[in-house]
Short mmCIF file of C-alpha atoms in Angstrom, two decimals:
data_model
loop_
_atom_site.label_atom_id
_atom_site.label_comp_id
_atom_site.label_asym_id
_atom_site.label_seq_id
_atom_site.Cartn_x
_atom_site.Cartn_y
_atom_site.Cartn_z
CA UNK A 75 8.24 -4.14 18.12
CA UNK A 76 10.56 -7.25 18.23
CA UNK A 77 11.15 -10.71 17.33
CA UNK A 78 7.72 -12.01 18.78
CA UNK A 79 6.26 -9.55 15.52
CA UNK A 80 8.99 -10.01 13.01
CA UNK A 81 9.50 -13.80 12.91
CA UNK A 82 5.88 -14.94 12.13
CA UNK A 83 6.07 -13.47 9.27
CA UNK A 84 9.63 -14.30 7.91
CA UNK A 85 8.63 -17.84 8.85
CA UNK A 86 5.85 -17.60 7.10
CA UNK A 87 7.36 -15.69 3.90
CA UNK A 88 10.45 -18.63 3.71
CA UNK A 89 7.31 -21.69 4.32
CA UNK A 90 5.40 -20.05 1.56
CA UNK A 91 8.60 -19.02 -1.31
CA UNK A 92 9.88 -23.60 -0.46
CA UNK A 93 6.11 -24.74 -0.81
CA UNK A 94 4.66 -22.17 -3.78
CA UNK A 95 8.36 -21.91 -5.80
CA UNK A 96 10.98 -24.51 -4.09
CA UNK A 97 12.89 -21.29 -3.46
CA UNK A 98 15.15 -20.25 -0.68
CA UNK A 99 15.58 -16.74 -0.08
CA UNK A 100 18.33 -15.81 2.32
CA UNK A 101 17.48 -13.46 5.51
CA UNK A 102 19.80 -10.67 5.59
CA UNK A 103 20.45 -8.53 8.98
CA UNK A 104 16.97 -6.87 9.93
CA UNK A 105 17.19 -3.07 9.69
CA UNK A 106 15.47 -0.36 12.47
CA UNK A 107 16.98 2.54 11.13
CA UNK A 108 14.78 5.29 10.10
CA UNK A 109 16.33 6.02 7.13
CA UNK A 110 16.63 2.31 5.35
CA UNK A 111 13.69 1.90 2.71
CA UNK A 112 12.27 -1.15 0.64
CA UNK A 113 13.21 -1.27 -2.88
CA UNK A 114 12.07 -3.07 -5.64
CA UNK A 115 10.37 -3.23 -8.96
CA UNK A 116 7.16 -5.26 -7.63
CA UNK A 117 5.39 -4.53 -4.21
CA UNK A 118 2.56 -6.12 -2.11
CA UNK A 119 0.92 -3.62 0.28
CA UNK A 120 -1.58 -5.03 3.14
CA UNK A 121 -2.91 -3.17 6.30
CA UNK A 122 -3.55 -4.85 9.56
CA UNK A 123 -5.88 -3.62 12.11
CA UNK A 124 -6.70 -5.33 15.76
CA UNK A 125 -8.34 -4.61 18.66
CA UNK A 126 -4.94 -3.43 20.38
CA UNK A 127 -2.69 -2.92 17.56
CA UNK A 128 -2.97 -2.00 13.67
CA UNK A 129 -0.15 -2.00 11.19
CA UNK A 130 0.94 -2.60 7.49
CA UNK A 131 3.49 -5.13 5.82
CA UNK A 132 4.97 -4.94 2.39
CA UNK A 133 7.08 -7.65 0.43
CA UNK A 134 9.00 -6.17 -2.32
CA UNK A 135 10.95 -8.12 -4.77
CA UNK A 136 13.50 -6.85 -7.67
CA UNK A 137 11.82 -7.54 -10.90
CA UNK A 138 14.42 -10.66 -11.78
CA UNK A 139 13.56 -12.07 -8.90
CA UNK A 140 9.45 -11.71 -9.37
CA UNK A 141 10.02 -13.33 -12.56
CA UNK A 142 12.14 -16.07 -11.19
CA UNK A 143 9.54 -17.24 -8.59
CA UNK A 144 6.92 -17.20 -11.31
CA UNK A 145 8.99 -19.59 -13.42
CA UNK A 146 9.35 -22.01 -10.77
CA UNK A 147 5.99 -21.85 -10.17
CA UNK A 148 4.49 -21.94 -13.25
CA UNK A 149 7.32 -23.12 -15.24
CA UNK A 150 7.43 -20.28 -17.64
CA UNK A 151 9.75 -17.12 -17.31
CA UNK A 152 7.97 -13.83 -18.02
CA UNK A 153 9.98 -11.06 -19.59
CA UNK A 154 9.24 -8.60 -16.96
CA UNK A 155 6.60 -7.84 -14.02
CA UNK A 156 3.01 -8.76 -16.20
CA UNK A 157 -0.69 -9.20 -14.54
CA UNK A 158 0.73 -12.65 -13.56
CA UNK A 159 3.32 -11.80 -11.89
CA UNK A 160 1.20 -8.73 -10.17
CA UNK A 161 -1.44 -11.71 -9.26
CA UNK A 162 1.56 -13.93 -8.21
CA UNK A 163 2.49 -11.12 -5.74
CA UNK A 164 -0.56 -10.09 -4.42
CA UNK A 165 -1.03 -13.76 -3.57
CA UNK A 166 2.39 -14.13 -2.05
CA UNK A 167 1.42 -10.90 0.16
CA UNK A 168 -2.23 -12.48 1.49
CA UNK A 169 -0.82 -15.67 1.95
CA UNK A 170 2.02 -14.34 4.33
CA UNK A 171 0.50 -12.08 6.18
CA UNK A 172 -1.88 -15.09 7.03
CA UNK A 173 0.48 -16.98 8.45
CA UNK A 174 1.92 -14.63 10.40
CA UNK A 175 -1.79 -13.87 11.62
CA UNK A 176 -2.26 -17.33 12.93
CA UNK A 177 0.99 -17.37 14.82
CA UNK A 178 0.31 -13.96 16.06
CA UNK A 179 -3.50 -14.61 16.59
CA UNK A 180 -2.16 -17.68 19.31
CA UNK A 181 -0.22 -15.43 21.26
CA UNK A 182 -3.01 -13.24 21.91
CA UNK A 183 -2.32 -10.45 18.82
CA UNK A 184 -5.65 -10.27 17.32
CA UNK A 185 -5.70 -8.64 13.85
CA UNK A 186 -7.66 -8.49 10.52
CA UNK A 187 -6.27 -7.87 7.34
CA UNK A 188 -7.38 -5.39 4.66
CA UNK A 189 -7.50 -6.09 0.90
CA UNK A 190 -3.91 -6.42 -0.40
CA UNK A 191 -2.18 -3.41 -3.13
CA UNK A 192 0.21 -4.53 -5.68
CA UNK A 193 2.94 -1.02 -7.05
CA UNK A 194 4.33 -1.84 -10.36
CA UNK A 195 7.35 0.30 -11.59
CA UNK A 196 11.35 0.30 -11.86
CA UNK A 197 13.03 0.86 -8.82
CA UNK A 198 10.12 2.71 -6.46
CA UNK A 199 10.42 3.33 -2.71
CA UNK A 200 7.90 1.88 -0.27
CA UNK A 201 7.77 3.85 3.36
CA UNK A 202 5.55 3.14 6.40
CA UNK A 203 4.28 5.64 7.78
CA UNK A 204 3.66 4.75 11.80
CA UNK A 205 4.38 6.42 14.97
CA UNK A 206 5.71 2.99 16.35
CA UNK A 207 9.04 1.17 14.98
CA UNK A 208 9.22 -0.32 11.71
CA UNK A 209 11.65 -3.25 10.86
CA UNK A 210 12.80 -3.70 7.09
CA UNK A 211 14.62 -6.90 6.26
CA UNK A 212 16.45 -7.71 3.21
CA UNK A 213 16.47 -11.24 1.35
CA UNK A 214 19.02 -11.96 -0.93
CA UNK A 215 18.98 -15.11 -3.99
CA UNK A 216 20.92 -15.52 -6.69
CA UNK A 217 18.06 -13.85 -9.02
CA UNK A 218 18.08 -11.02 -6.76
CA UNK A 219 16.78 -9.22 -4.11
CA UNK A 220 13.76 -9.02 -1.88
CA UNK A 221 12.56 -6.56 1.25
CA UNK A 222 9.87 -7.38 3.59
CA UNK A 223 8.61 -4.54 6.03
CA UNK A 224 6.92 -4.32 8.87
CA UNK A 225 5.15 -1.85 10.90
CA UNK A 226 2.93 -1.97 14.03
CA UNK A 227 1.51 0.61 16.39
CA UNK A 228 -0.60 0.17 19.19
CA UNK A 229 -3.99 2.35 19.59
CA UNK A 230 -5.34 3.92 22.19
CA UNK B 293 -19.92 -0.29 -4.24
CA UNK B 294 -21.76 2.70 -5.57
CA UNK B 295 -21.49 6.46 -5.02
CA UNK B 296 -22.45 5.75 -1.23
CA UNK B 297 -18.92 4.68 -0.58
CA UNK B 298 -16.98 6.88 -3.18
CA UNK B 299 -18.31 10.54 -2.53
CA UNK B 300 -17.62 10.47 1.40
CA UNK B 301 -13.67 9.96 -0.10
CA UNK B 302 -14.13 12.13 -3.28
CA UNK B 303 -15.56 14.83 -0.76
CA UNK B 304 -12.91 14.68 2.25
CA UNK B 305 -10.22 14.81 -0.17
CA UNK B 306 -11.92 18.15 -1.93
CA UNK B 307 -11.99 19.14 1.57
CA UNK B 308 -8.62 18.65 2.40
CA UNK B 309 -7.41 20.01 -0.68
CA UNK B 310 -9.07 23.20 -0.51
CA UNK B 311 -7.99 23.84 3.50
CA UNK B 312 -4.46 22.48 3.51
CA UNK B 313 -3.59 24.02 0.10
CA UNK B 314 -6.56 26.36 -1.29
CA UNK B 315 -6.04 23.92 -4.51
CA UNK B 316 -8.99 22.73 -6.12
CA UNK B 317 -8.63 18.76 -7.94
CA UNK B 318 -11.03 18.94 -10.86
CA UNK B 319 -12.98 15.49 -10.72
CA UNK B 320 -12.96 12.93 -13.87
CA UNK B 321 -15.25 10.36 -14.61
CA UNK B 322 -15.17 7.62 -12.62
CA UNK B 323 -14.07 3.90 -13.83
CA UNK B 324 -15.32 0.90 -12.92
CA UNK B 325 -13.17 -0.77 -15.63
CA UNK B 326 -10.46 -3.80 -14.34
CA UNK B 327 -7.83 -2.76 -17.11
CA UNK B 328 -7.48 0.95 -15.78
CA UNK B 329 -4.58 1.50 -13.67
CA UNK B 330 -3.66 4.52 -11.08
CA UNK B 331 -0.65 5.95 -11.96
CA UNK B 332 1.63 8.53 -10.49
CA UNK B 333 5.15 9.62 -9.11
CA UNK B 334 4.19 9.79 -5.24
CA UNK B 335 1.22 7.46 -3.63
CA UNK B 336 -0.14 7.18 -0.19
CA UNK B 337 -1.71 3.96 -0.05
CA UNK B 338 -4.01 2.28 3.73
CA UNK B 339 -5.99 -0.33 4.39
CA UNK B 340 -8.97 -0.40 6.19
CA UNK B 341 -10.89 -3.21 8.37
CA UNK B 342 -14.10 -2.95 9.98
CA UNK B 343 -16.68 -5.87 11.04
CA UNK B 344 -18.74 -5.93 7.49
CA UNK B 345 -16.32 -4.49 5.45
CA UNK B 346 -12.63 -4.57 4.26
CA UNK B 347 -10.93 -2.45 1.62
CA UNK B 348 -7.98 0.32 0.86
CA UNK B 349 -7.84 3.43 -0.35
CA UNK B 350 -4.83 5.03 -2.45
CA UNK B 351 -4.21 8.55 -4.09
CA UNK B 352 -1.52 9.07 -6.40
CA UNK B 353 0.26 12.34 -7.66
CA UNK B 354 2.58 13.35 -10.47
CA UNK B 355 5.61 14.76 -9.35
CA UNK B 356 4.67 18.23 -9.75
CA UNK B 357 0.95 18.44 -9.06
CA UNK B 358 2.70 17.00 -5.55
CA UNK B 359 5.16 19.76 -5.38
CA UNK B 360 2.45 22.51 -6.36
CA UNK B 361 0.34 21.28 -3.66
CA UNK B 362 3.69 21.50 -1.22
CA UNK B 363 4.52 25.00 -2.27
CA UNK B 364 0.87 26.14 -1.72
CA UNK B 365 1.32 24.92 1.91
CA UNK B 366 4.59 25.55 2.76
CA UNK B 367 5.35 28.47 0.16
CA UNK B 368 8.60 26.83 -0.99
CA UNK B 369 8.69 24.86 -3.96
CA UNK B 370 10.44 21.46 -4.19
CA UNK B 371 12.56 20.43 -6.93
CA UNK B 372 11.51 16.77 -6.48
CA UNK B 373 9.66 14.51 -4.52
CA UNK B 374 11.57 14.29 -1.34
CA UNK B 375 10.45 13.21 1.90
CA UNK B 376 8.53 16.02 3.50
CA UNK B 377 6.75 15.86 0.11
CA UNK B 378 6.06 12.04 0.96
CA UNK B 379 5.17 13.11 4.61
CA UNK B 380 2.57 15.51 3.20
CA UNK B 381 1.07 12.65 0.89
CA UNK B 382 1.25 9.95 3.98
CA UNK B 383 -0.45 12.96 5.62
CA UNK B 384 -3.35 13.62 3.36
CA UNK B 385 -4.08 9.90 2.64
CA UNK B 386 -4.93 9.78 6.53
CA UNK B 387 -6.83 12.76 6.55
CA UNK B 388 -8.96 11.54 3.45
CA UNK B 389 -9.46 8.40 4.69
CA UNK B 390 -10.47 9.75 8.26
CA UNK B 391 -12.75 12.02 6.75
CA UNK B 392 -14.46 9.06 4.68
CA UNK B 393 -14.10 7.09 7.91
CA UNK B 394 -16.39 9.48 10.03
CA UNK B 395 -18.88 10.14 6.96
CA UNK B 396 -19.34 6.08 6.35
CA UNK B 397 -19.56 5.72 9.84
CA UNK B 398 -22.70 7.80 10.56
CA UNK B 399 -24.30 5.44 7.46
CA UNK B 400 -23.79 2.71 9.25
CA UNK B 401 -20.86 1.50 7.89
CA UNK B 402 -17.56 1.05 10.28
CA UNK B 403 -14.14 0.67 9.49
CA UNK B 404 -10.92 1.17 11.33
CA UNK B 405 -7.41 2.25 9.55
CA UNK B 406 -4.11 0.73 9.28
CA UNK B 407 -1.18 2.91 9.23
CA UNK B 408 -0.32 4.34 6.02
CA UNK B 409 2.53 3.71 3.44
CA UNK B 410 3.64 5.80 0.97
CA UNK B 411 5.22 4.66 -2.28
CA UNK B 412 7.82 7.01 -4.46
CA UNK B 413 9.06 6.02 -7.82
CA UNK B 414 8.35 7.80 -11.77
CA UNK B 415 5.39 6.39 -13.35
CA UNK B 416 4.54 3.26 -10.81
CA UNK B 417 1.15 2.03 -11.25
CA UNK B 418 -1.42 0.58 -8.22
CA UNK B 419 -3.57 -2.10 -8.29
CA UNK B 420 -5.88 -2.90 -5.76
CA UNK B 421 -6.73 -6.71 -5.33
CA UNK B 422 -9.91 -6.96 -4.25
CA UNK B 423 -12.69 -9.91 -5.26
CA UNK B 424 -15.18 -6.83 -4.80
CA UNK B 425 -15.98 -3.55 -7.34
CA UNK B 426 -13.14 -1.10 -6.90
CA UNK B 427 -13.50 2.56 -8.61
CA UNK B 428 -10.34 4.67 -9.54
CA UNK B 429 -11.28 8.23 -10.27
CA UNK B 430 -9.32 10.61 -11.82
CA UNK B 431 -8.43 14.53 -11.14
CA UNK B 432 -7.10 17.11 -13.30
CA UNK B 433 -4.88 20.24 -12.06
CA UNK B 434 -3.04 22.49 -14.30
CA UNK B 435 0.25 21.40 -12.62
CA UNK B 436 -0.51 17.45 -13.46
CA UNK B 437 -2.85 14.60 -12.52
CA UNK B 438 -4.13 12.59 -9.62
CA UNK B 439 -6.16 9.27 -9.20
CA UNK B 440 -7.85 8.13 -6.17
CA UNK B 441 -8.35 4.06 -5.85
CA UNK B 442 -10.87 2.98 -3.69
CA UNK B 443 -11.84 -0.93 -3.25
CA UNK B 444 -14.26 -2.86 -0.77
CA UNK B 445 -15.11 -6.33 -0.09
CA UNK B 446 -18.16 -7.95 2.12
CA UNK B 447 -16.37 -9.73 4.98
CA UNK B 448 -18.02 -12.73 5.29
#
């Protein structure tokens, strides 16, 4: 997996946070490593599967952070990670992962997308489990941080 | 979705259970109910995509029905979830789910899997966001409790 994979969806994860929240969250240095994992207090889960490849992406976002984009949004600031903010995530999850499906779609990476998962709960772990590389990348913003990773094998 | 879609899961997991770790889950009642959450210490969570039908499955574990299960495969007890203990849940979501897989496929009903993600972290709760029915069952064990999450939606 490379760039081609990886930057349809951070473009699609920065066009969605200006649009949805007028926020700017800062890439950090994308991470290969097998040991690196995605932290937060808030997750969106959602599989991918295609004719030639199937995957899974993840957004996770410290619970500060969650409750930051929610106030820009909606102009209120929720004490901590509520159904709203759950909703708010699960959105933020569908909506990325369908941009990054267009983009990929028009350079010939077919894929459908399952129903997205949202994990609640202080400071969990999210791992992919795939036989092919997986890319974690870290966001940083002044109300904390965020991880996005991504994970793609080919079948057959 | 009715008890055509839930037994093939509730069935392949019994299955799994009983040859991977002669450990029998005692099945709850199921819940139909949008304010009931899955809960656990270690989940494997995967999406699945097929031309009528999209969905994902989950099962979470407390931390030592987890390790119990471990130690009746390996014979060594873990203090903790670690990550062959996440390997082994990352394992049996995708044996579960294949099992389902091959049992909803002979009814007619196909769906391919994404690759699987497991989540680790005390008490996090799952939610499955899904326009359709989704059932969350529980299971009792005298070393703690499990919950499968199943959800489906009509493509199209």
């Amino acid at each position: 997996m490379n760039a081609e994979f990886v930057n349809p969806f951070l473009q699609a994860l920065q066009n969605v946070m200006s649009m949805m929240a007028q926020t700017e969250l800062k890439p950090g240095k994308p991470q290969l490593k097998k040991d690196d994992v995605a932290r937060g207090d808030v997750s969106g889960i959602i599989g991918m599967v295609g004719p030639q490849i199937k995957g899974s992406f993840s957004i996770s976002f410290e619970e500060n952070l969650a409750c930051e984009i929610m106030n820009k949004m909606l102009g209120e600031m929720p004490d901590s990670v509520d159904d709203e903010v759950c909703d708010m995530v699960g959105e933020i999850t569908n909506m990325v992962t369908g941009g990054a499906k267009k983009t990929l779609g028009e350079k010939g990476y077919e894929f459908d997308m399952a129903t997205p998962i949202v994990v609640s709960g202080k400071d969990h772990t999210i791992s992919h489990r795939s036989e092919g590389p997986r890319i974690i990348m870290p966001f940083s913003h002044i109300a904390g941080k965020a991880y996005i990773e991504i994970c793609f094998d080919k079948i057959g």
